[in-house]
Coordinates of C-alpha atoms in Angstrom, one line a residue:
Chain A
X637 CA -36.7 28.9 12.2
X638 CA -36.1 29.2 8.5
X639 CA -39.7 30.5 7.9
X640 CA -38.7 33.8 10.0
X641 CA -35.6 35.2 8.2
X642 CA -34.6 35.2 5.1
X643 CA -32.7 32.5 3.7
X644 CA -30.9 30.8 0.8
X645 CA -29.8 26.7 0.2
X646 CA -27.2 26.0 -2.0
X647 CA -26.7 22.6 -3.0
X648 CA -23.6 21.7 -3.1
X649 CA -23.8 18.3 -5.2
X650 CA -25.9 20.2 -8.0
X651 CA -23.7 23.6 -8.2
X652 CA -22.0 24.3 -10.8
X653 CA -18.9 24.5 -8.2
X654 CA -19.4 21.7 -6.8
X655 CA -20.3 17.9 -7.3
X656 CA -20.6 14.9 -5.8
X657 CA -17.4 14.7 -5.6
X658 CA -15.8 17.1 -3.4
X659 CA -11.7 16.6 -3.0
X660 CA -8.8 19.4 -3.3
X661 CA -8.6 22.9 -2.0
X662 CA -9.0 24.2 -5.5
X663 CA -12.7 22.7 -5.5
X664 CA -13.1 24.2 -2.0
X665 CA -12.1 27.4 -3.3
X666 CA -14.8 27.5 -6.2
X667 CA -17.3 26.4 -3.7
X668 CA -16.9 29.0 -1.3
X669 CA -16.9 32.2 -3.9
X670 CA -20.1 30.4 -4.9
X671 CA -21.4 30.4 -1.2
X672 CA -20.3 33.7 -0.5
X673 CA -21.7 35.3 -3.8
X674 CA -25.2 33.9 -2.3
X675 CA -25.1 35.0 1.3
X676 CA -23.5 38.7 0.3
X677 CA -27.3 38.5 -1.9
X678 CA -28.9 37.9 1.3
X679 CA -30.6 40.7 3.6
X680 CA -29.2 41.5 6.9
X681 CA -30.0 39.0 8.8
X682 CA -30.3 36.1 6.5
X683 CA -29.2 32.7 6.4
X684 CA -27.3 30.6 4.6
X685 CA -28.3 26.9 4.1
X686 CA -24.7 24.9 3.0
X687 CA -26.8 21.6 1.6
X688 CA -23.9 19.0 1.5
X689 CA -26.4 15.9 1.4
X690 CA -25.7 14.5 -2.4
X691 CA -22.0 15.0 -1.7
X692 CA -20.3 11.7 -1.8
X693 CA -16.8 12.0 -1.4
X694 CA -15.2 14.8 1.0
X695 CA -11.7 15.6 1.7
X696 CA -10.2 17.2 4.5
X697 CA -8.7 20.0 2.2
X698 CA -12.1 20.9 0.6
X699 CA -13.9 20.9 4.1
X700 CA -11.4 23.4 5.2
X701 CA -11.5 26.1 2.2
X702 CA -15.1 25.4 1.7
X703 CA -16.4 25.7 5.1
X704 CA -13.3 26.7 7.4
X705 CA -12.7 29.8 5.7
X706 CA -16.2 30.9 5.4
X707 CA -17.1 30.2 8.9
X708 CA -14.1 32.3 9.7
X709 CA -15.3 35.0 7.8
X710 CA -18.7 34.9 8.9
X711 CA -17.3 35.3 12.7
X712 CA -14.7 37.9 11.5
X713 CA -17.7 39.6 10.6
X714 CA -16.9 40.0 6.8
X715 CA -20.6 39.2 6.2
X716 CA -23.0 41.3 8.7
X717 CA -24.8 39.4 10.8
X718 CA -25.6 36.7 8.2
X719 CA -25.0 33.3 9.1
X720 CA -24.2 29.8 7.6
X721 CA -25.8 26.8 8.8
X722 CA -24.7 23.3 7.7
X723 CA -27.4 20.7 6.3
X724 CA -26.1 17.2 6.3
X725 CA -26.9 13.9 8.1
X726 CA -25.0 12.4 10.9
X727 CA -21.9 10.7 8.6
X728 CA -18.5 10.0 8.3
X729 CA -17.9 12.6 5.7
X730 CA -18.6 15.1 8.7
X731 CA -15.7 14.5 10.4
X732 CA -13.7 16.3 7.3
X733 CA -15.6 19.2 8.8
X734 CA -15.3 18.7 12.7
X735 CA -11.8 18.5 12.1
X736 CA -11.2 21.6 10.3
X737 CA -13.6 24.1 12.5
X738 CA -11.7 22.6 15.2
X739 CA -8.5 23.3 13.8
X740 CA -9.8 26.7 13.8
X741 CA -11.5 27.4 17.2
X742 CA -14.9 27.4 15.4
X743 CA -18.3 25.7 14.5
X744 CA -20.9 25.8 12.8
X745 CA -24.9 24.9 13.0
X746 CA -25.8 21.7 11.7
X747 CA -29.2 20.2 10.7
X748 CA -30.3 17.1 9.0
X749 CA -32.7 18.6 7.1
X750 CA -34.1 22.4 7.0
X751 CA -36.2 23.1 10.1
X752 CA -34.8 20.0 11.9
X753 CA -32.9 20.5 15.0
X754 CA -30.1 22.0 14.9
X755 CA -26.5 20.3 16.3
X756 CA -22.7 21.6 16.8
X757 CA -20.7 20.7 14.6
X758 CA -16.4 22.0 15.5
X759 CA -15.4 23.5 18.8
X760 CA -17.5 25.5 21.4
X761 CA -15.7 26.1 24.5
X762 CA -18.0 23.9 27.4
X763 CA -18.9 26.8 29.2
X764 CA -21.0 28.0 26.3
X765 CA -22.7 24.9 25.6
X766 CA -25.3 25.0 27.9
X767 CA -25.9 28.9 26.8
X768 CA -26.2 27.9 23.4
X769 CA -28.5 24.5 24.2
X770 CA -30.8 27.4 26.3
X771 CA -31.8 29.5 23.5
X772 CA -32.2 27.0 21.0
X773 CA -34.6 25.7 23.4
X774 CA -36.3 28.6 24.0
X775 CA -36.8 29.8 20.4
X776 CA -35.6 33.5 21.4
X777 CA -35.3 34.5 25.2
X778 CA -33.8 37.7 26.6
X779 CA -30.6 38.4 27.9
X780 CA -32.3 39.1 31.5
X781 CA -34.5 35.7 31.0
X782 CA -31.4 33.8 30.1
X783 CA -29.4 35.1 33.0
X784 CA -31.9 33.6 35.5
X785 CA -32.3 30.1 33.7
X786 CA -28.6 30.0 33.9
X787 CA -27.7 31.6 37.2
X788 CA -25.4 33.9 35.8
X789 CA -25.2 38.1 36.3
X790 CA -26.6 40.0 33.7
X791 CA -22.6 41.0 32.5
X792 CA -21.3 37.4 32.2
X793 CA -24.5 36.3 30.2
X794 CA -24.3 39.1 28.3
X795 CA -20.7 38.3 27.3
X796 CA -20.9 34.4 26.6
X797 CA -24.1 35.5 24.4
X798 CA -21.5 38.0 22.7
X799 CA -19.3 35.3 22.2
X800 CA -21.6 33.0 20.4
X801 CA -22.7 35.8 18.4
X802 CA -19.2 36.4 17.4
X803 CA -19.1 32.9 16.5
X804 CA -22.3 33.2 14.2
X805 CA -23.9 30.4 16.2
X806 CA -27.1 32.9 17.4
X807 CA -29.2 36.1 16.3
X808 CA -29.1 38.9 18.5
X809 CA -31.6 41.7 18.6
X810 CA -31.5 45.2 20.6
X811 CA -34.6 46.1 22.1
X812 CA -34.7 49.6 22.9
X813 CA -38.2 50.1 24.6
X814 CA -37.2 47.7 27.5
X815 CA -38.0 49.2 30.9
X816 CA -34.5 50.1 32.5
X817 CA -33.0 50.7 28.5
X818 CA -31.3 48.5 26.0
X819 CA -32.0 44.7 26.5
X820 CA -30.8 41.9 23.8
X821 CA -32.5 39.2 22.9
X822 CA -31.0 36.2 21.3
X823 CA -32.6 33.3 19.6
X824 CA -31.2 30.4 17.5
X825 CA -30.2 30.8 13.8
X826 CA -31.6 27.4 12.3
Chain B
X1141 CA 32.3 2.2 -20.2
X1142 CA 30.8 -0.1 -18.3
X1143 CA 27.4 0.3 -16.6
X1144 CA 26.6 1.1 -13.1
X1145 CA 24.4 -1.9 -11.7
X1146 CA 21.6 -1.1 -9.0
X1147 CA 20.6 -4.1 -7.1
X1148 CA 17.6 -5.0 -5.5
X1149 CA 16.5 -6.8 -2.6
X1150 CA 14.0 -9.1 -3.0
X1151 CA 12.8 -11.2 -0.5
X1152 CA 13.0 -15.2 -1.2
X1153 CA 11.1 -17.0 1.0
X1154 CA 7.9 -16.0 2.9
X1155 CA 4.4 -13.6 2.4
X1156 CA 6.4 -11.0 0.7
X1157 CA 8.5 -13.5 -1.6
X1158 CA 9.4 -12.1 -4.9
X1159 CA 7.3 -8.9 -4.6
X1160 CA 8.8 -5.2 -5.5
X1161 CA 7.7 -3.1 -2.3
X1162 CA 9.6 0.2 -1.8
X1163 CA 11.7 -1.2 0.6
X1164 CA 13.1 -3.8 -2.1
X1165 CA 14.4 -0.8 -4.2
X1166 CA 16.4 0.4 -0.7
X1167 CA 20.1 -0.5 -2.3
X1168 CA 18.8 1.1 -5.8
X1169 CA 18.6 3.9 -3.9
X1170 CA 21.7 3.8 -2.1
X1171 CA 23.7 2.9 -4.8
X1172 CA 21.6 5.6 -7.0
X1173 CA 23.3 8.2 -5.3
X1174 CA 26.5 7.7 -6.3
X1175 CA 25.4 8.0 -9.9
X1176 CA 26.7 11.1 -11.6
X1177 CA 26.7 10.2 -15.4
X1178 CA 27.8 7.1 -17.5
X1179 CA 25.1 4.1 -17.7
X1180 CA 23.1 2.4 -15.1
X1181 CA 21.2 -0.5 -15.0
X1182 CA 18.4 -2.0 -13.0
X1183 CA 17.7 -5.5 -12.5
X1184 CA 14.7 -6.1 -12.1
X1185 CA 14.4 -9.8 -12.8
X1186 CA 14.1 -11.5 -9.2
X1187 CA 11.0 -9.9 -9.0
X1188 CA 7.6 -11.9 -9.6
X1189 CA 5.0 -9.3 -8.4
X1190 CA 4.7 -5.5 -8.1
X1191 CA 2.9 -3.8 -5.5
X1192 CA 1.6 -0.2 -6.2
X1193 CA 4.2 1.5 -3.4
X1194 CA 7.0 -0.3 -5.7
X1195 CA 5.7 0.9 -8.6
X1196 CA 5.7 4.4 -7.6
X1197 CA 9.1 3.8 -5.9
X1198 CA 10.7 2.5 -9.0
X1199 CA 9.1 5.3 -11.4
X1200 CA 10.4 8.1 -8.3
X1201 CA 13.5 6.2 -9.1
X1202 CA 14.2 5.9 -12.6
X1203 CA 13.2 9.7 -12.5
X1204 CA 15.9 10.4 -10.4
X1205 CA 18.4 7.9 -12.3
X1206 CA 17.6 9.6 -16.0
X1207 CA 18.1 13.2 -14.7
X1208 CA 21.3 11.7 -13.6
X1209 CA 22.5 9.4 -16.3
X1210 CA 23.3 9.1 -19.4
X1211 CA 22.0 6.0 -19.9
X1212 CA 19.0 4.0 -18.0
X1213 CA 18.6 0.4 -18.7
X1214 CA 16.1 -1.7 -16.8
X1215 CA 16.0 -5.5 -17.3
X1216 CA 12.4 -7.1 -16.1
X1217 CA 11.5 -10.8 -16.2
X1218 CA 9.8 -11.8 -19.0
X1219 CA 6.7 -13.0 -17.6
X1220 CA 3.7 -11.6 -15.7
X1221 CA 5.7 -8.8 -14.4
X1222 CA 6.1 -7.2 -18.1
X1223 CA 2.4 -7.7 -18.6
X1224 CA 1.8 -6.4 -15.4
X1225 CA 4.2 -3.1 -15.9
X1226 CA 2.3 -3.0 -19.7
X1227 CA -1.0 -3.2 -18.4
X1228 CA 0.1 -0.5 -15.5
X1229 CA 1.2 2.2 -17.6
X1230 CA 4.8 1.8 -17.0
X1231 CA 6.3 1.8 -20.8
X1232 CA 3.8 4.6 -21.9
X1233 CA 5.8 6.7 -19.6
X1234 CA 9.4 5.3 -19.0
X1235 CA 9.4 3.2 -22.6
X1236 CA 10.8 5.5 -24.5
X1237 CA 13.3 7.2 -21.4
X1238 CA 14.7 3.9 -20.7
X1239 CA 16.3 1.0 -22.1
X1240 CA 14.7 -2.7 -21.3
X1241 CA 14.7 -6.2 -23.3
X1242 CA 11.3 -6.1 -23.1
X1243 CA 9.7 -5.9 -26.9
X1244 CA 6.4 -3.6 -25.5
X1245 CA 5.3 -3.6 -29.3
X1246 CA 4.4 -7.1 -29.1
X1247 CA 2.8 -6.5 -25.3
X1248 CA 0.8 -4.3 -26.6
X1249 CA -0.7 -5.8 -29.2
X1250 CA -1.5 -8.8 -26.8
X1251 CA -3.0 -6.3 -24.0
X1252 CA -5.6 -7.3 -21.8
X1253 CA -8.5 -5.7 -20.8
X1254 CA -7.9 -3.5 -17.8
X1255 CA -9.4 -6.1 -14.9
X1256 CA -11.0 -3.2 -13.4
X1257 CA -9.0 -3.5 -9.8
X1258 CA -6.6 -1.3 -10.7
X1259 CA -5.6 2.6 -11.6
X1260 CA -2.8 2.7 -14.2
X1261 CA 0.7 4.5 -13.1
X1262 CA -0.9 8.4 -13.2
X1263 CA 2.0 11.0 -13.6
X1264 CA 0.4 14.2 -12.4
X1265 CA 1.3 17.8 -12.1
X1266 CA -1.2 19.7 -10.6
X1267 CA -3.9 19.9 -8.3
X1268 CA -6.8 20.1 -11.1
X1269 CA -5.5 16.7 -12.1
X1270 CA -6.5 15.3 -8.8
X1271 CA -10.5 15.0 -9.1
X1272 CA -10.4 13.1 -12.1
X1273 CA -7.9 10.6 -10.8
X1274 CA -10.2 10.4 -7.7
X1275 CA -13.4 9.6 -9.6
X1276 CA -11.8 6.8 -11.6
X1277 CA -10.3 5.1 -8.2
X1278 CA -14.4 5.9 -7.2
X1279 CA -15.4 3.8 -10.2
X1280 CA -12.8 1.1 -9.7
X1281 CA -13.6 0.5 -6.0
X1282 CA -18.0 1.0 -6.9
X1283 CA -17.7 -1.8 -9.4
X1284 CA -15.4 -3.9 -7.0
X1285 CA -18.6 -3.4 -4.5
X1286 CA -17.2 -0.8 -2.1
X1287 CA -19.9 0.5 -0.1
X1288 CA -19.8 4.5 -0.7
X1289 CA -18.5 4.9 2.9
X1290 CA -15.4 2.7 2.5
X1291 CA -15.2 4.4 -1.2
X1292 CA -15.2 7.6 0.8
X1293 CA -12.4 6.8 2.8
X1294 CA -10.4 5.6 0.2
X1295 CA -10.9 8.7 -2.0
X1296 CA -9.9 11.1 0.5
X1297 CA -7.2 9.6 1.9
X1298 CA -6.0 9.6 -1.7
X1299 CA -6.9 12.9 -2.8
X1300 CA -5.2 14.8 0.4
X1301 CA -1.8 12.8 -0.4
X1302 CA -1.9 13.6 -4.1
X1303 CA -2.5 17.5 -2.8
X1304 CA 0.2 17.0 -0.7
X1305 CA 2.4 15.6 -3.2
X1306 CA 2.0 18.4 -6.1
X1307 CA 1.5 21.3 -3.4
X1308 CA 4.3 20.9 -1.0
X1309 CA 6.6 18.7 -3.6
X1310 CA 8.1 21.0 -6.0
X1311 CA 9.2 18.0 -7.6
X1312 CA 10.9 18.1 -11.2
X1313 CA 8.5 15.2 -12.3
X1314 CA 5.4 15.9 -10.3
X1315 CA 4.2 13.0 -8.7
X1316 CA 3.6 9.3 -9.3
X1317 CA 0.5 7.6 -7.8
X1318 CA -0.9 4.2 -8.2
X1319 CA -3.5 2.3 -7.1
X1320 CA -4.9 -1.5 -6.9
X1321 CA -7.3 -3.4 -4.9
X1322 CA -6.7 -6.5 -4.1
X1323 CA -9.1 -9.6 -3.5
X1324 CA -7.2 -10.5 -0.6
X1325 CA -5.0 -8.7 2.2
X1326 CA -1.6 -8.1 0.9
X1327 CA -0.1 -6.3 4.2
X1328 CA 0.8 -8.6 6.5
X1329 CA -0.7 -11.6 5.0
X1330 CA -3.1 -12.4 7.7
X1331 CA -6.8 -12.6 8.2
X1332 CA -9.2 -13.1 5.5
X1333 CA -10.6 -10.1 3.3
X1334 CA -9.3 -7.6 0.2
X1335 CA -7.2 -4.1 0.8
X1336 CA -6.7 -1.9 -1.3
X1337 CA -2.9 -0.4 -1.4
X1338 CA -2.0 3.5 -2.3
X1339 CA 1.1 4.7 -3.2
X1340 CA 2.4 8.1 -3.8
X1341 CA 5.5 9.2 -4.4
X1342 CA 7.2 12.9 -5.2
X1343 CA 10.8 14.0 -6.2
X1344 CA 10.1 17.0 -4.1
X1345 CA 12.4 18.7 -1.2
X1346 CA 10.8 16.5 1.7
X1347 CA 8.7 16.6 4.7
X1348 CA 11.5 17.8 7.0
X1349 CA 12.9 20.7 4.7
X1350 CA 9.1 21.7 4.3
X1351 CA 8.4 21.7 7.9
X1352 CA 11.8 23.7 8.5
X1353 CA 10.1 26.5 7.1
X1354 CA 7.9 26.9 9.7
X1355 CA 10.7 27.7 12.4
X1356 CA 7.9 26.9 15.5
X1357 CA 9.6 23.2 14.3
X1358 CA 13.0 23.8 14.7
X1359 CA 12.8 21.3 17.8
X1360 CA 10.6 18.9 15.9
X1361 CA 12.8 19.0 12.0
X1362 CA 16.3 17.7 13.5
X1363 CA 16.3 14.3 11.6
X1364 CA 13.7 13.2 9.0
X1365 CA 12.4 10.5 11.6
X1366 CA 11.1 13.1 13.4
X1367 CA 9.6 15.5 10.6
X1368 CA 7.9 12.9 9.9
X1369 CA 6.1 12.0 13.1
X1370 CA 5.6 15.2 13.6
X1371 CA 3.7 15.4 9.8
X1372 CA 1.2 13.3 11.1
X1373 CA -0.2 15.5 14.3
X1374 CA -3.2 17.8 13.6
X1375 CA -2.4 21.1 12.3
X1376 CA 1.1 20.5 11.3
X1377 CA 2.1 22.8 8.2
X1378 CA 4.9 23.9 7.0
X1379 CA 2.9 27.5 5.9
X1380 CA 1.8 28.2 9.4
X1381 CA -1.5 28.9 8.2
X1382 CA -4.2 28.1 10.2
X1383 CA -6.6 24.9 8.8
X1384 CA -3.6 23.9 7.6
X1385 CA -1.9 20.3 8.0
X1386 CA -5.0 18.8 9.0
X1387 CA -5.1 16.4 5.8
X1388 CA -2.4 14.0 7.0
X1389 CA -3.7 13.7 10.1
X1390 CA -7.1 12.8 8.7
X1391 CA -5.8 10.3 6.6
X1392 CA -3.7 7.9 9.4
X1393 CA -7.5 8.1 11.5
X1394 CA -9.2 6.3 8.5
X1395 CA -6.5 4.2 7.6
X1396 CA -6.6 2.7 11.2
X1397 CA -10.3 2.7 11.6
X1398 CA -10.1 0.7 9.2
X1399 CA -7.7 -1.5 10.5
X1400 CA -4.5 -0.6 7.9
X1401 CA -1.9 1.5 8.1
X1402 CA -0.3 5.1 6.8
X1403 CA 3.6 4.6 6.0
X1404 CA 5.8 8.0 4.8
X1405 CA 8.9 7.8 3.8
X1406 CA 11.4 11.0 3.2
X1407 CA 14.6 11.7 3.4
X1408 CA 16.5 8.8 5.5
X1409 CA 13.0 8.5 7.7
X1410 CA 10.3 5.9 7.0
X1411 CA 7.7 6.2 10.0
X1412 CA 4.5 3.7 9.8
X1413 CA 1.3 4.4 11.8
X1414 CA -0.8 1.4 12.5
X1415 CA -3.4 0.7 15.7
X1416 CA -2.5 3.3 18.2
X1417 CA 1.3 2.9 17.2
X1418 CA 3.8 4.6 15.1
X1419 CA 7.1 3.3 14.7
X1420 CA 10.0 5.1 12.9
X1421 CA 13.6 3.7 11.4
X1422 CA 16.1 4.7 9.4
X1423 CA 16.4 3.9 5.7
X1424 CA 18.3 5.0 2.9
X1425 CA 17.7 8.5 1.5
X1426 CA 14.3 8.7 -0.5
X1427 CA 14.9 11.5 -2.6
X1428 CA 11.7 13.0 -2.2
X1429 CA 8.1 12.0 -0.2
X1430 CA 6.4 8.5 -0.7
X1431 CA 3.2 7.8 0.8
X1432 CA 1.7 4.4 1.4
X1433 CA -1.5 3.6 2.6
X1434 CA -3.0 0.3 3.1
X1435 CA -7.0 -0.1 4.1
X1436 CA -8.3 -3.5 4.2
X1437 CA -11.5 -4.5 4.2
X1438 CA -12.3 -7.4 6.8
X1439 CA -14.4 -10.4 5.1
X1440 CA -18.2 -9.9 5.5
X1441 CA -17.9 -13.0 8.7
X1442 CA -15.9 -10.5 10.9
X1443 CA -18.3 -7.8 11.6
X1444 CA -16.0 -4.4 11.3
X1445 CA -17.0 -1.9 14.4

């Protein structure tokens, strides 16, 4: 998916705010203004690619003003409809993350590497899981196409797909020359 | 005028004979209280080995003591513990705030090369301290062959407490943290393998008075035994700000993954969380937060999980 929209990796190990060595809200702090500064440059649209791979050391206090606070911001809205997505391998140093997002009722997109495919990392409520598994599947699918893979009305799929939206865990698009008016589609962010 | 004398206790027989822990400074710290002015001294000579939670417990003390007295003497053996204190910092910071028999000149000059299993007393401020302390304990546990996962653990663990300590402490001397891995298992004394022990202590206002300000505690702040259980559950803070008081939390999983323990001490609570247990008892009045944790490291013939 990365080839579509526009997007932006920021390495955390080699920023200037960063390091290997990531411990203390402080450090977090720097990070994020560094993160934010790039995904504000981005289009509408764009994405975000948090690289955390030559990080060695984590704390939880850096995983939650790093990444905490800008997924909250990102599903506050504060950024458009750019998103974050999350590179980094299956390790213990995750759970710094996990932790935090869940703390917070969010979560964010994680990949092993860009273009790989994408996992949850945090808290999405188990109703929306197999919504969110469904498009990611399907690359982009409509509202209306959802609705019938899932056997839901046309209102409730429309509102879980609002609520991963809200999230920042999908892309939605408004397609105006739909027969019968508006119709979103949604597809997967990473 | 005679001087005020703080005894110890000092275990005699057993694993834990002769060795300074936190709980060996206990009547110190009792009898500490009553110390308004005049002289006071410590006796430190029963003791044969000091553990990093007693080193940060006596510096918390002797803190406490000099703000309090005119006079601080401390006597210390004159063997391996001297060298030991030397080699951990402890006269470069207390040498010239308290009195001791102990000619550090002559220490100094026969000083040892740091063995490389250790991380000197570090008094420390502020939060921008912390990294750099964390990347030295990162050296020390690399060149002791710590796999970067276990070094991981270790270094957040430590990092979050030392936040803790400077953020919530408001301490009049900061905080005190030491480190030293160990090529066996202290806690306990069983099994075969090395641990590494950290201790952290503050002269803050404590976990319960911290917590208080958050009045969704009220229930949970009644005695310090309770604050502090309640300090370890996910999300606990006394700012009410959400991501908040997750640290603590984070910090007992890993140190009982790994098969150790988290103890904190403040106030008249000590609570210890080990396996899926945490037990709590009164003590006497720590004036301030310590932090203890203890993450051993199984021998290489008993496969960890």
């Amino acid at each position: 998916m990365a080839g579509k929209r526009p997007y932006a990796v920021y390495d955390v190990a080699s920023g200037e705010a960063g390091g290997k060595l990531t411990v203390t809200r402080g450090t977090g702090r720097r990070v994020r203004e560094a993160l934010a500064s790039v995904l504000e440059g981005l289009p509408p649209g764009g994405v975000l690619y948090v690289d955390m791979r030559g990080v060695e050391l984590m704390d939880y206090s850096f995983a939650d003003e790093a990444l905490g606070v800008l997924v909250s911001r990102v599903a506050s809205g504060e950024y458009g409809d750019r998103r974050v997505v999350l590179v980094e391998e299956d390790r213990e140093l995750l759970e710094n993350v996990e932790a935090s997002l869940r703390q917070r009722s969010l979560a964010i997109v994680r990949v092993d590497e860009i273009g790989a495919s994408p996992e949850i990392v945090g808290d999405v409520p188990e109703h929306l899981v197999d919504t969110l598994r469904s498009i990611y599947e399907a690359g982009s699918i409509t509202n209306a196409d959802l609705a019938v893979k899932l056997g839901l009305n046309h209102t409730a799929m429309n509102n879980r797909a609002t609520r991963l939206l809200k999230l920042g865990l999908i892309h939605r698009t408004k397609n105006t020359a739909a027969p019968g008016g508006r119709q979103y589609s949604y597809e997967g962010i990473a | 005028m005679t001087a005020t004398k703080l005894e110890l206790n000092i275990r005699r027989k057993g694993a834990m004979r002769g060795i300074l822990t936190l709980g060996s400074l206990d009547p110190a710290f009792e009898g500490a209280e009553g110390v308004s002015s005049g002289s006071v001294v410590l006796d430190l000579r029963p003791v044969e080995f000091v553990e990093p939670a007693g080193l940060c417990g006596l510096a918390a003390l002797l803190e406490f003591l000099i703000s309090r007295s005119r006079l601080v003497g401390v006597r210390i053996p004159e063997h391996n513990v001297a060298a030991y204190l030397e080699r951990m910092d402890f006269f470069r910071i207390f040498g010239h705030r308290v009195e001791t028999n102990v000619d550090v000149a002559a220490l100094e000059e026969r000083r040892r090369g740091n063995p490389g299993t250790l991380q000197e007393l570090i008094n420390f401020h502020s939060e921008d301290e912390i990294p750099g302390i964390i990347n030295r304990i990162s050296e020390i546990l690399e060149n002791r062959g710590y796999l970067l996962r276990e070094r991981a653990a270790i270094c957040a663990t430590l990092s979050e407490i030392c936040a803790n300590a400077v953020e919530h402490g408001r301490s009049p001397f900061g905080a005190y943290a030491a480190v030293q891995a160990y090529q066996h298992i202290v806690s306990g004394g069983r099994g075969k393998g090395e641990e590494v022990l950290v201790a952290i202590a503050d002269g803050g206002v404590g976990v319960r008075e911290t917590l208080s300000r958050n009045p969704k505690y009220a229930e949970f702040t009644e005695t310090d035994n309770e604050a502090l259980r309640h300090a370890l559950k996910m999300g606990v803070t006394g700012t009410g700000e959400i991501g908040r008081g997750g640290g603590l939390a984070v910090v007992g999983q890993i140190a009982v993954r790994a098969g150790g323990s988290l103890s904190l001490r403040s106030g008249s609570g000590r609570v210890t969380h080990y396996g899926d247990r945490t037990n709590s008892r009164n003590v006497p009045p720590f004036p301030g937060t310590f932090v203890r944790v203890s993450l051993p490291r199984k021998a290489v013939d008993e496969p960890t999980p």
